[in-house]
mmCIF file of C-alpha atoms and ligand atoms in Angstrom:
data_model
loop_
_atom_site.group_PDB
_atom_site.id
_atom_site.type_symbol
_atom_site.label_atom_id
_atom_site.label_comp_id
_atom_site.label_asym_id
_atom_site.label_seq_id
_atom_site.Cartn_x
_atom_site.Cartn_y
_atom_site.Cartn_z
ATOM 1 C CA MET O 1 32.927 91.388 122.136
ATOM 2 C CA ILE O 2 31.416 91.278 118.299
ATOM 3 C CA ILE O 3 34.358 91.358 115.700
ATOM 4 C CA SER O 4 32.163 92.995 112.201
ATOM 5 C CA SER O 5 33.633 92.068 109.375
ATOM 6 C CA SER O 6 35.336 95.454 109.142
ATOM 7 C CA SER O 7 37.674 94.973 112.161
ATOM 8 C CA VAL O 8 38.917 91.641 111.113
ATOM 9 C CA GLY O 9 39.781 93.599 107.337
ATOM 10 C CA ASN O 10 41.137 95.944 109.627
ATOM 11 C CA LEU O 11 43.349 93.481 110.950
ATOM 12 C CA LEU O 12 43.664 91.166 107.657
ATOM 13 C CA LEU O 13 45.271 94.934 106.310
ATOM 14 C CA MET O 14 47.017 95.561 109.708
ATOM 15 C CA VAL O 15 49.187 91.544 109.386
ATOM 16 C CA VAL O 16 50.408 92.875 106.060
ATOM 17 C CA VAL O 17 51.269 95.639 107.477
ATOM 18 C CA MET O 18 53.374 94.228 109.007
ATOM 19 C CA VAL O 19 53.922 91.706 107.286
ATOM 20 C CA TYR O 20 55.866 93.803 104.145
ATOM 21 C CA SER O 21 57.343 95.765 107.143
ATOM 22 C CA CYS O 22 59.026 93.061 108.725
ATOM 23 C CA SER O 23 60.245 92.121 105.707
ATOM 24 C CA GLY O 24 61.452 96.067 104.463
ATOM 25 C CA GLY O 25 64.666 96.573 104.014
ATOM 26 C CA VAL O 26 67.013 95.954 101.343
ATOM 27 C CA MET O 27 65.461 92.384 100.500
ATOM 28 C CA GLY O 28 61.435 93.388 100.512
ATOM 29 C CA ALA O 29 61.563 93.505 96.786
ATOM 30 C CA ALA O 30 63.970 91.062 96.539
ATOM 31 C CA PRO O 31 62.697 87.008 95.173
ATOM 32 C CA ARG O 32 63.715 84.402 96.681
ATOM 33 C CA ARG O 33 67.524 83.681 96.879
ATOM 34 C CA PRO O 34 67.771 79.963 95.670
ATOM 35 C CA VAL O 35 69.298 77.461 98.127
ATOM 36 C CA ASP O 36 71.999 75.280 98.005
ATOM 37 C CA VAL O 37 73.033 76.589 94.683
ATOM 38 C CA PRO O 38 76.654 74.507 94.466
ATOM 39 C CA PHE O 39 79.011 76.280 94.542
ATOM 40 C CA GLY O 40 81.014 75.267 90.997
ATOM 41 C CA ARG O 41 78.097 76.881 88.912
ATOM 42 C CA ASN O 42 79.205 80.144 89.680
ATOM 43 C CA TYR O 43 82.547 80.461 90.931
ATOM 44 C CA ALA O 44 85.669 78.817 91.154
ATOM 45 C CA PRO O 45 89.231 78.267 92.380
ATOM 46 C CA THR O 46 91.981 80.808 92.643
ATOM 47 C CA TRP O 47 95.100 79.910 94.057
ATOM 48 C CA ALA O 48 95.968 76.057 96.402
ATOM 49 C CA PHE O 49 92.636 74.385 95.365
ATOM 50 C CA ASP O 50 93.350 71.893 97.104
ATOM 51 C CA HIS O 51 92.244 74.135 100.391
ATOM 52 C CA ILE O 52 88.750 74.303 99.157
ATOM 53 C CA LYS O 53 87.139 71.340 100.561
ATOM 54 C CA TYR O 54 83.042 70.655 99.602
ATOM 55 C CA PHE O 55 80.737 69.359 101.631
ATOM 56 C CA ASN O 56 76.682 68.525 100.911
ATOM 57 C CA GLY O 57 77.028 68.577 96.752
ATOM 58 C CA GLY O 58 79.086 71.533 96.994
ATOM 59 C CA SER O 59 76.438 73.591 98.236
ATOM 60 C CA GLU O 60 79.715 74.094 101.986
ATOM 61 C CA ILE O 61 83.075 74.797 101.004
ATOM 62 C CA HIS O 62 85.699 75.857 103.954
ATOM 63 C CA LEU O 63 88.639 77.258 103.223
ATOM 64 C CA HIS O 64 91.544 76.249 104.651
ATOM 65 C CA LEU O 65 94.409 78.385 105.779
ATOM 66 C CA ASP O 66 97.840 76.649 106.574
ATOM 67 C CA LYS O 67 101.759 77.831 107.077
ATOM 68 C CA TYR O 68 102.509 76.819 103.284
ATOM 69 C CA THR O 69 99.465 78.857 102.240
ATOM 70 C CA GLY O 70 95.728 80.540 101.862
ATOM 71 C CA THR O 71 93.478 80.310 99.326
ATOM 72 C CA GLY O 72 90.410 81.666 97.481
ATOM 73 C CA PHE O 73 87.644 81.648 94.746
ATOM 74 C CA GLN O 74 86.402 84.099 92.400
ATOM 75 C CA SER O 75 82.870 83.866 90.037
ATOM 76 C CA LYS O 76 83.436 82.960 86.495
ATOM 77 C CA GLY O 77 80.844 85.380 85.858
ATOM 78 C CA SER O 78 81.268 89.332 86.278
ATOM 79 C CA TYR O 79 78.935 92.010 86.086
ATOM 80 C CA LEU O 80 77.765 95.038 86.265
ATOM 81 C CA PHE O 81 75.595 96.307 89.324
ATOM 82 C CA GLY O 82 73.556 94.074 91.263
ATOM 83 C CA HIS O 83 72.969 92.454 94.997
ATOM 84 C CA PHE O 84 75.950 90.109 95.644
ATOM 85 C CA SER O 85 76.027 88.075 99.424
ATOM 86 C CA MET O 86 77.480 85.161 100.530
ATOM 87 C CA HIS O 87 77.035 83.545 103.999
ATOM 88 C CA ILE O 88 80.239 83.277 105.924
ATOM 89 C CA LYS O 89 81.445 82.215 109.172
ATOM 90 C CA MET O 90 84.262 83.214 110.213
ATOM 91 C CA VAL O 91 86.993 81.798 111.279
ATOM 92 C CA PRO O 92 86.399 80.432 115.229
ATOM 93 C CA GLY O 93 89.314 79.929 118.206
ATOM 94 C CA ASP O 94 92.568 81.357 117.547
ATOM 95 C CA SER O 95 91.858 83.207 114.097
ATOM 96 C CA ALA O 96 94.736 86.681 114.557
ATOM 97 C CA GLY O 97 95.982 87.308 112.159
ATOM 98 C CA THR O 98 93.836 86.196 109.846
ATOM 99 C CA VAL O 99 91.607 87.645 107.136
ATOM 100 C CA THR O 100 88.613 86.915 105.584
ATOM 101 C CA ALA O 101 88.276 88.434 101.984
ATOM 102 C CA PHE O 102 84.714 88.816 100.655
ATOM 103 C CA TYR O 103 85.184 92.090 97.561
ATOM 104 C CA LEU O 104 84.093 93.129 94.098
ATOM 105 C CA SER O 105 86.718 94.702 92.019
ATOM 106 C CA SER O 106 87.580 94.933 88.379
ATOM 107 C CA GLN O 107 90.490 93.681 86.737
ATOM 108 C CA ASN O 108 91.965 96.731 85.011
ATOM 109 C CA SER O 109 94.380 98.593 86.479
ATOM 110 C CA GLU O 110 92.753 101.916 87.705
ATOM 111 C CA HIS O 111 90.118 99.537 88.823
ATOM 112 C CA ASP O 112 87.063 99.717 90.444
ATOM 113 C CA GLU O 113 87.043 97.455 93.830
ATOM 114 C CA ILE O 114 84.362 97.576 96.544
ATOM 115 C CA ASP O 115 86.171 95.410 99.902
ATOM 116 C CA PHE O 116 84.435 93.425 103.147
ATOM 117 C CA GLU O 117 87.988 92.334 105.041
ATOM 118 C CA PHE O 118 87.128 90.529 107.589
ATOM 119 C CA LEU O 119 90.711 90.841 110.461
ATOM 120 C CA GLY O 120 90.644 87.615 113.094
ATOM 121 C CA ASN O 121 91.652 88.410 116.769
ATOM 122 C CA ARG O 122 92.224 85.679 119.767
ATOM 123 C CA THR O 123 89.919 83.776 121.014
ATOM 124 C CA GLY O 124 87.044 85.694 123.110
ATOM 125 C CA GLN O 125 88.384 89.450 121.528
ATOM 126 C CA PRO O 126 86.062 90.677 118.544
ATOM 127 C CA TYR O 127 86.342 90.280 114.905
ATOM 128 C CA ILE O 128 86.661 93.720 113.303
ATOM 129 C CA LEU O 129 85.161 94.125 110.012
ATOM 130 C CA GLN O 130 87.075 96.998 108.062
ATOM 131 C CA THR O 131 85.644 97.567 104.314
ATOM 132 C CA ASN O 132 86.793 100.157 101.988
ATOM 133 C CA VAL O 133 85.637 101.065 98.594
ATOM 134 C CA TYR O 134 88.601 101.926 95.505
ATOM 135 C CA THR O 135 87.778 103.774 92.491
ATOM 136 C CA GLY O 136 89.232 104.282 89.144
ATOM 137 C CA GLY O 137 92.047 102.462 90.865
ATOM 138 C CA LYS O 138 92.063 104.597 94.021
ATOM 139 C CA GLY O 139 91.022 103.364 97.246
ATOM 140 C CA ASP O 140 91.722 105.179 101.174
ATOM 141 C CA LYS O 141 88.593 105.180 102.084
ATOM 142 C CA GLU O 142 89.196 102.403 104.552
ATOM 143 C CA GLN O 143 85.957 102.016 107.134
ATOM 144 C CA ARG O 144 86.192 99.533 110.779
ATOM 145 C CA ILE O 145 83.125 98.605 112.858
ATOM 146 C CA ASN O 146 82.668 95.832 115.350
ATOM 147 C CA LEU O 147 80.123 93.512 115.041
ATOM 148 C CA TRP O 148 77.020 92.676 117.611
ATOM 149 C CA PHE O 149 77.476 89.468 116.994
ATOM 150 C CA ASP O 150 79.612 86.406 117.152
ATOM 151 C CA PRO O 151 80.666 86.115 113.584
ATOM 152 C CA THR O 152 82.367 83.146 114.243
ATOM 153 C CA LYS O 153 79.219 81.020 115.963
ATOM 154 C CA ASP O 154 77.351 80.760 112.138
ATOM 155 C CA PHE O 155 77.014 81.393 108.970
ATOM 156 C CA HIS O 156 75.806 85.403 108.663
ATOM 157 C CA THR O 157 74.939 87.380 105.118
ATOM 158 C CA TYR O 158 77.681 89.629 103.757
ATOM 159 C CA SER O 159 76.832 92.188 100.720
ATOM 160 C CA VAL O 160 76.895 94.667 98.265
ATOM 161 C CA LEU O 161 73.672 96.359 96.707
ATOM 162 C CA TRP O 162 75.811 98.085 93.655
ATOM 163 C CA ASN O 163 73.488 100.468 91.243
ATOM 164 C CA LEU O 164 74.332 103.151 88.839
ATOM 165 C CA TYR O 165 72.671 105.763 92.509
ATOM 166 C CA GLN O 166 74.965 103.540 95.294
ATOM 167 C CA ILE O 167 76.759 101.625 97.221
ATOM 168 C CA VAL O 168 74.940 99.935 100.396
ATOM 169 C CA PHE O 169 77.755 96.875 102.751
ATOM 170 C CA PHE O 170 74.729 95.253 104.352
ATOM 171 C CA VAL O 171 75.203 92.713 107.131
ATOM 172 C CA ASP O 172 72.132 90.847 107.999
ATOM 173 C CA ASP O 173 70.467 93.699 105.906
ATOM 174 C CA VAL O 174 71.707 96.116 107.929
ATOM 175 C CA PRO O 175 73.284 98.401 106.191
ATOM 176 C CA ILE O 176 76.124 99.076 107.162
ATOM 177 C CA ARG O 177 78.126 101.033 104.612
ATOM 178 C CA VAL O 178 76.578 104.033 101.950
ATOM 179 C CA PHE O 179 78.637 104.945 99.061
ATOM 180 C CA LYS O 180 76.365 107.472 97.613
ATOM 181 C CA ASN O 181 77.121 108.066 93.992
ATOM 182 C CA SER O 182 78.191 111.575 94.207
ATOM 183 C CA LYS O 183 79.978 111.884 90.109
ATOM 184 C CA ASP O 184 77.578 115.613 90.559
ATOM 185 C CA LEU O 185 80.349 116.754 93.089
ATOM 186 C CA GLY O 186 83.168 115.213 91.216
ATOM 187 C CA VAL O 187 84.421 111.742 92.831
ATOM 188 C CA LYS O 188 83.933 108.802 90.246
ATOM 189 C CA PHE O 189 82.035 106.028 90.809
ATOM 190 C CA PRO O 190 82.186 102.598 89.274
ATOM 191 C CA PHE O 191 80.009 102.515 87.171
ATOM 192 C CA ASN O 192 81.484 100.880 83.453
ATOM 193 C CA GLN O 193 84.080 98.727 84.724
ATOM 194 C CA PRO O 194 82.544 95.147 85.793
ATOM 195 C CA MET O 195 83.634 93.721 88.304
ATOM 196 C CA LYS O 196 83.683 90.111 89.046
ATOM 197 C CA ILE O 197 83.258 88.521 93.028
ATOM 198 C CA TYR O 198 86.412 87.321 94.664
ATOM 199 C CA SER O 199 86.756 85.581 98.239
ATOM 200 C CA SER O 200 90.068 84.585 100.603
ATOM 201 C CA LEU O 201 91.356 83.221 103.485
ATOM 202 C CA TRP O 202 95.667 85.237 104.310
ATOM 203 C CA ASN O 203 97.753 85.045 106.579
ATOM 204 C CA ALA O 204 98.419 88.968 107.629
ATOM 205 C CA ASP O 205 100.220 89.035 111.314
ATOM 206 C CA ASP O 206 101.954 92.185 109.882
ATOM 207 C CA TRP O 207 98.571 94.231 110.104
ATOM 208 C CA ALA O 208 95.772 92.411 111.040
ATOM 209 C CA THR O 209 95.564 91.948 114.819
ATOM 210 C CA ARG O 210 96.175 94.913 117.224
ATOM 211 C CA GLY O 211 98.139 96.667 114.482
ATOM 212 C CA GLY O 212 100.666 93.362 113.593
ATOM 213 C CA LEU O 213 101.494 92.974 117.125
ATOM 214 C CA GLU O 214 98.918 89.954 117.883
ATOM 215 C CA LYS O 215 100.932 87.077 115.137
ATOM 216 C CA THR O 216 99.718 84.070 113.742
ATOM 217 C CA ASP O 217 100.197 81.368 116.213
ATOM 218 C CA TRP O 218 100.980 78.316 114.093
ATOM 219 C CA SER O 219 100.320 75.339 115.643
ATOM 220 C CA LYS O 220 96.526 76.032 115.925
ATOM 221 C CA ALA O 221 96.280 75.682 111.952
ATOM 222 C CA PRO O 222 94.415 75.367 110.263
ATOM 223 C CA PHE O 223 91.968 78.043 109.982
ATOM 224 C CA VAL O 224 89.136 77.381 108.420
ATOM 225 C CA ALA O 225 86.193 79.830 107.058
ATOM 226 C CA SER O 226 83.052 78.388 105.944
ATOM 227 C CA TYR O 227 81.092 79.497 102.731
ATOM 228 C CA LYS O 228 77.141 79.108 101.924
ATOM 229 C CA GLY O 229 75.095 80.723 99.169
ATOM 230 C CA PHE O 230 76.570 80.566 96.333
ATOM 231 C CA HIS O 231 73.479 82.793 94.412
ATOM 232 C CA VAL O 232 74.604 85.539 91.967
ATOM 233 C CA ASP O 233 71.990 88.462 91.196
ATOM 234 C CA GLY O 234 73.829 90.192 89.005
ATOM 235 C CA CYS O 235 74.364 91.911 85.044
ATOM 236 C CA GLU O 236 76.709 89.666 83.800
ATOM 237 C CA ALA O 237 78.662 91.337 81.291
ATOM 238 C CA SER O 238 79.524 89.089 78.726
ATOM 239 C CA VAL O 239 81.951 89.124 75.960
ATOM 240 C CA GLN O 240 79.597 90.460 73.797
ATOM 241 C CA ALA O 241 77.320 92.437 75.771
ATOM 242 C CA LYS O 242 80.196 94.028 77.928
ATOM 243 C CA PHE O 243 77.413 96.751 79.825
ATOM 244 C CA CYS O 244 74.045 95.176 79.936
ATOM 245 C CA ASP O 245 71.284 96.424 79.877
ATOM 246 C CA THR O 246 70.199 97.325 83.494
ATOM 247 C CA GLN O 247 67.782 100.067 83.546
ATOM 248 C CA GLY O 248 64.856 99.557 85.074
ATOM 249 C CA LYS O 249 64.585 95.643 84.189
ATOM 250 C CA ARG O 250 66.383 94.351 87.243
ATOM 251 C CA TRP O 251 65.653 94.547 90.779
ATOM 252 C CA TRP O 252 68.699 96.414 92.631
ATOM 253 C CA ASP O 253 67.860 99.295 89.378
ATOM 254 C CA GLN O 254 63.925 99.817 91.062
ATOM 255 C CA LYS O 255 62.942 103.079 92.566
ATOM 256 C CA GLU O 256 63.091 101.811 96.141
ATOM 257 C CA PHE O 257 66.966 100.830 95.313
ATOM 258 C CA GLN O 258 68.199 103.890 95.190
ATOM 259 C CA ASP O 259 68.389 105.508 98.785
ATOM 260 C CA LEU O 260 67.573 103.391 102.125
ATOM 261 C CA ASP O 261 64.932 103.930 103.034
ATOM 262 C CA SER O 262 64.088 106.675 106.558
ATOM 263 C CA TYR O 263 64.285 102.629 108.904
ATOM 264 C CA GLN O 264 67.636 101.656 106.751
ATOM 265 C CA TRP O 265 68.992 105.062 107.624
ATOM 266 C CA ASN O 266 68.572 104.002 111.621
ATOM 267 C CA ARG O 267 70.253 101.126 111.789
ATOM 268 C CA LEU O 268 73.316 102.286 110.231
ATOM 269 C CA ASN O 269 73.531 105.560 112.506
ATOM 270 C CA TRP O 270 73.257 103.117 115.091
ATOM 271 C CA VAL O 271 75.913 101.115 113.638
ATOM 272 C CA ARG O 272 77.216 104.146 112.620
ATOM 273 C CA LYS O 273 77.257 105.087 116.321
ATOM 274 C CA THR O 274 77.429 101.826 118.185
ATOM 275 C CA TYR O 275 79.788 100.525 116.230
ATOM 276 C CA THR O 276 82.388 102.135 114.234
ATOM 277 C CA ILE O 277 86.195 101.362 115.331
ATOM 278 C CA TYR O 278 87.229 103.987 112.298
ATOM 279 C CA ASN O 279 85.955 106.210 109.813
ATOM 280 C CA TYR O 280 87.724 108.321 106.789
ATOM 281 C CA CYS O 281 85.317 110.169 106.496
ATOM 282 C CA THR O 282 85.540 111.674 110.269
ATOM 283 C CA ASP O 283 89.048 110.932 110.055
ATOM 284 C CA ARG O 284 90.849 114.848 110.379
ATOM 285 C CA SER O 285 94.863 114.281 110.438
ATOM 286 C CA ARG O 286 93.929 112.094 107.378
ATOM 287 C CA TYR O 287 91.760 114.248 105.206
ATOM 288 C CA PRO O 288 91.842 117.880 107.252
ATOM 289 C CA ILE O 289 89.305 118.722 104.464
ATOM 290 C CA VAL O 290 85.973 116.685 104.875
ATOM 291 C CA PRO O 291 86.170 114.067 101.751
ATOM 292 C CA PRO O 292 83.174 114.869 99.317
ATOM 293 C CA GLU O 293 81.242 111.831 99.615
ATOM 294 C CA CYS O 294 80.884 112.252 103.528
ATOM 295 C CA LYS O 295 78.487 114.481 102.706
ATOM 296 C CA ARG O 296 76.469 112.815 101.851
ATOM 297 C CA ASP O 297 76.296 110.374 104.864
ATOM 298 C CA ARG O 298 73.085 111.817 106.325
ATOM 299 C CA ASP O 299 73.150 113.434 108.892
ATOM 300 C CA ILE O 300 76.733 112.677 111.744
ATOM 301 C CA TYR O 301 79.383 115.072 110.324
HETATM 302 C C1 LIG T 1 90.786 91.655 119.279
HETATM 303 O O1 LIG T 1 91.050 93.100 120.485
HETATM 304 C C2 LIG T 1 91.705 93.452 120.695
HETATM 305 C C3 LIG T 1 91.453 94.068 122.211
HETATM 306 O O2 LIG T 1 90.902 93.781 122.503
HETATM 307 C C4 LIG T 1 90.922 94.958 120.308
HETATM 308 O O3 LIG T 1 91.916 95.935 120.680
HETATM 309 C C5 LIG T 1 91.536 95.324 118.722
HETATM 310 O O4 LIG T 1 90.448 95.840 118.333
HETATM 311 C C6 LIG T 1 90.966 93.140 117.979
HETATM 312 N N1 LIG T 1 90.570 93.189 116.492
HETATM 313 C C7 LIG T 1 91.754 93.239 115.670
HETATM 314 C C8 LIG T 1 91.479 92.560 114.739
HETATM 315 O O5 LIG T 1 92.510 93.601 116.383
#
C-alpha cells in the first residue's frame, strides 16, 4: 500500500490528537510538575517533629504514628486558589483506627476547609476516602467512597483544584467530587480566605474504622504513611498582598478549568455510581431538602 503524504499528514494529526486527549483532563494544560522538591522548601512540621523521617534529601518523608503520638506538617505559605497535590502511600497492613489527612484550611474562626481523610482498616480490608468542604466555619458535607486500587501498595496523587468557579477533588487525575461555586443559590464559597496545606497521621479509633468498632492495634505500631511531591502550584498570599491577583494569569483559572469536560463528568459519574458509600446530597433523613449546591451535580439527582 502506498501511503500518500496527505495520509501521513492525517496520521500525524491523529497521533497529535490522541496524545493531546490522553493527557487531557485537568492536567492537560498544566505545566509539568517539578519532581524531587525537598519537603523543607514549601513545608514544615507542625507537631511531634521527631515522628517525621526524611529520605533522599527530603524528597520523600514518612509520618509515624505510635501510642505516644501522631504527627503532621503544614505549608509555609498560605494560598488563594491553585492546584494542590500530594503523592501519598497510605499506612500498609493493619491500619485500623488510623486516619491520614490531607487538607487545605484557612486559619480564622469562620474558616474554610477542603478535606481528604483516609480511614484505615484491618489488613486486606478496604480504606475509605472521606471528603468534606467547610465554608464560613460550617462543614457537614461529607462524602465517602472506596478506591479502585489499594492505596497502601503504591504512591497515588491526591489533589484539589480550587478556583473561583469550582473545587474539584482528584484521585490520580480522576475527579471524585466537585463543589461548584453556587453563590447565586446563596451557598458560601471559599474565595477570600487564604488557606494553608496540611497533612497529618493520627489515631481516631473512636470513629474511623467501622464506626469505631475496630480499635488501633498498638502492637503493630509504628504506623507509617509515605509522602512525595512537595511542589505547590498556588497563588501565594503574602503579608503585603493579601489577595493576590489571579484573574486569568494562572493556569488553574483558565477556561478549561472552570468546569469539568465531558470526559471528566463521565469519570466522576463512574466513581459516584461504582464507589460511593455515603453522600450527604442524597441523605434525606439528614437533609430532607436537597442542599442547593447538590443540584449543580449534573446527571445524578
Ligand atoms: C473496613 O472493612 C469493613 C469490612 O470490609 C468495611 O465494612 C468498612 O467499610 C471498611 N472501612 C472502614 C474505614 O471502616
